[in-house]
Amino acid sequence: MNTAIQQIWFLVKKDLVLEWRQRHAFFGILIYVVSTVFVIQLMVHQPEEKIWNALFWVVQLFVCVNAVAKSFLQESRGRLLYYYSIVHPRNFIIAKLLYNVVLMIIMSLITLACSVALLGNPLIKPLYFTGIVVLGGVSLSLLFTMLAAIAAQASQNAALMAIMGFPLILPVLMLLANIARSAFVTVLQPGLPRMFLLLVGMDILTIALACVLFPYLWKD
């Protein structure tokens, strides 16, 4: 147990060090977020609540693709072979999931701040929406980390990740948009607890699938 925790911490720390050394990639994503929201502001100014909500989650989707998907695609096959010889595959995928969750939470909060600053603030329940943004960042990062792990075994094919991700990400985005709708109204939305349970269940299923499938993928 202690060995597994040490391996996970070692891999997470390694990713943090690499991210710090390659700060240009992180700041590039920040520029992408600000420029995307700014272009939306130029086109629609301050949209109404439903449009604001939809645009926010679309921006979140593309931010996640740029921020999280590179975690596996930047790893060379030689480096993956080296990791395979020193750590357990399950510890490796758990470390990737943890690191990408932290990264996506940070990017999600930055996207929220930019959206409120440039597109206006139609939120009636800002704390509730912030919590949904964090939960959404976790859900998107988990799903795209698993897809990036699969795509990394197909000659680093990023297009494969996009093709596989489209049908899988649609229900997650629809759930997040419906759950977040309660932040724009004062009345209680029916079926909200069920949607929360469904989203959390999908996250747990994604983690379980990643932990079960990744060792077999890595052997290939």
Tab-separated table of C-alpha atoms in Angstrom, residues 18-121:
chain	number	residue	atom	x	y	z
A	18	LEU	CA	7.549	18.846	-16.245
A	19	GLU	CA	4.624	21.273	-16.327
A	20	TRP	CA	6.730	23.889	-14.554
A	21	ARG	CA	9.643	23.391	-16.931
A	22	GLN	CA	7.296	23.654	-19.904
A	23	ARG	CA	5.425	26.694	-18.632
A	24	HIS	CA	4.913	27.925	-22.168
A	25	ALA	CA	2.346	25.151	-22.715
A	26	PHE	CA	0.370	26.152	-19.618
A	27	PHE	CA	0.422	29.840	-20.480
A	28	GLY	CA	-0.497	28.953	-24.056
A	29	ILE	CA	-3.678	27.323	-22.772
A	30	LEU	CA	-4.377	30.424	-20.660
A	31	ILE	CA	-4.054	32.602	-23.745
A	32	TYR	CA	-6.377	30.210	-25.571
A	33	VAL	CA	-8.997	30.546	-22.807
A	34	VAL	CA	-8.860	34.343	-22.684
A	35	SER	CA	-8.847	34.755	-26.458
A	36	THR	CA	-11.755	32.323	-26.931
A	37	VAL	CA	-13.933	34.065	-24.345
A	38	PHE	CA	-12.927	37.458	-25.760
A	39	VAL	CA	-13.961	36.430	-29.284
A	40	ILE	CA	-17.316	35.235	-27.912
A	41	GLN	CA	-17.730	38.594	-26.188
A	42	LEU	CA	-17.068	40.428	-29.449
A	43	MET	CA	-19.662	38.313	-31.274
A	44	VAL	CA	-22.511	38.109	-28.741
A	45	HIS	CA	-21.525	40.734	-26.113
A	46	GLN	CA	-23.392	39.634	-22.964
A	47	PRO	CA	-25.588	36.650	-23.887
A	48	GLU	CA	-28.725	35.583	-22.072
A	49	GLU	CA	-28.594	32.908	-19.402
A	50	LYS	CA	-29.146	29.791	-21.542
A	51	ILE	CA	-26.654	30.922	-24.191
A	52	TRP	CA	-24.125	31.886	-21.497
A	53	ASN	CA	-24.422	28.435	-19.923
A	54	ALA	CA	-24.088	26.611	-23.248
A	55	LEU	CA	-21.111	28.672	-24.401
A	56	PHE	CA	-19.334	28.163	-21.088
A	57	TRP	CA	-19.474	24.365	-21.318
A	58	VAL	CA	-18.410	24.381	-24.958
A	59	VAL	CA	-15.346	26.427	-23.969
A	60	GLN	CA	-14.739	23.977	-21.122
A	61	LEU	CA	-14.750	21.093	-23.569
A	62	PHE	CA	-12.055	22.597	-25.795
A	63	VAL	CA	-9.987	23.697	-22.797
A	64	CYS	CA	-10.051	20.122	-21.502
A	65	VAL	CA	-8.975	18.722	-24.873
A	66	ASN	CA	-5.999	21.087	-24.955
A	67	ALA	CA	-5.032	20.806	-21.282
A	68	VAL	CA	-5.620	17.156	-20.435
A	69	ALA	CA	-5.222	15.256	-23.691
A	70	LYS	CA	-1.528	16.119	-23.974
A	71	SER	CA	-0.717	14.155	-20.806
A	72	PHE	CA	-0.239	10.890	-22.693
A	73	LEU	CA	0.410	12.204	-26.175
A	74	GLN	CA	3.581	13.960	-25.005
A	75	GLU	CA	5.019	10.743	-23.572
A	76	SER	CA	7.375	8.862	-25.897
A	77	ARG	CA	7.191	5.095	-26.210
A	78	GLY	CA	10.677	4.765	-24.716
A	79	ARG	CA	9.654	6.732	-21.636
A	80	LEU	CA	6.452	4.685	-21.253
A	81	LEU	CA	8.553	1.512	-21.448
A	82	TYR	CA	10.807	2.855	-18.696
A	83	TYR	CA	7.795	3.652	-16.486
A	84	TYR	CA	6.433	0.166	-17.178
A	85	SER	CA	9.616	-1.322	-15.736
A	86	ILE	CA	9.568	0.646	-12.472
A	87	VAL	CA	5.889	1.277	-11.565
A	88	HIS	CA	2.648	-0.672	-11.675
A	89	PRO	CA	0.384	0.304	-14.596
A	90	ARG	CA	-2.561	0.921	-12.256
A	91	ASN	CA	-0.509	3.349	-10.176
A	92	PHE	CA	0.561	5.098	-13.358
A	93	ILE	CA	-3.003	5.699	-14.589
A	94	ILE	CA	-4.175	6.787	-11.113
A	95	ALA	CA	-1.342	9.345	-11.003
A	96	LYS	CA	-2.346	10.643	-14.430
A	97	LEU	CA	-5.980	10.902	-13.348
A	98	LEU	CA	-5.061	12.815	-10.166
A	99	TYR	CA	-2.736	15.220	-11.935
A	100	ASN	CA	-5.208	15.964	-14.726
A	101	VAL	CA	-8.033	16.474	-12.231
A	102	VAL	CA	-5.990	19.133	-10.408
A	103	LEU	CA	-4.949	20.775	-13.686
A	104	MET	CA	-8.495	20.844	-15.047
A	105	ILE	CA	-9.934	22.273	-11.817
A	106	ILE	CA	-7.472	25.164	-12.065
A	107	MET	CA	-8.266	25.723	-15.743
A	108	SER	CA	-12.014	25.513	-15.057
A	109	LEU	CA	-11.857	28.208	-12.383
A	110	ILE	CA	-9.802	30.424	-14.697
A	111	THR	CA	-12.368	29.908	-17.475
A	112	LEU	CA	-15.173	30.828	-15.072
A	113	ALA	CA	-13.374	34.013	-14.007
A	114	CYS	CA	-12.800	35.034	-17.639
A	115	SER	CA	-16.417	34.292	-18.567
A	116	VAL	CA	-17.803	36.360	-15.707
A	117	ALA	CA	-15.402	39.226	-16.443
A	118	LEU	CA	-16.020	39.374	-20.203
A	119	LEU	CA	-19.500	37.936	-20.738
A	120	GLY	CA	-21.259	39.356	-17.694
A	121	ASN	CA	-22.517	37.627	-14.568
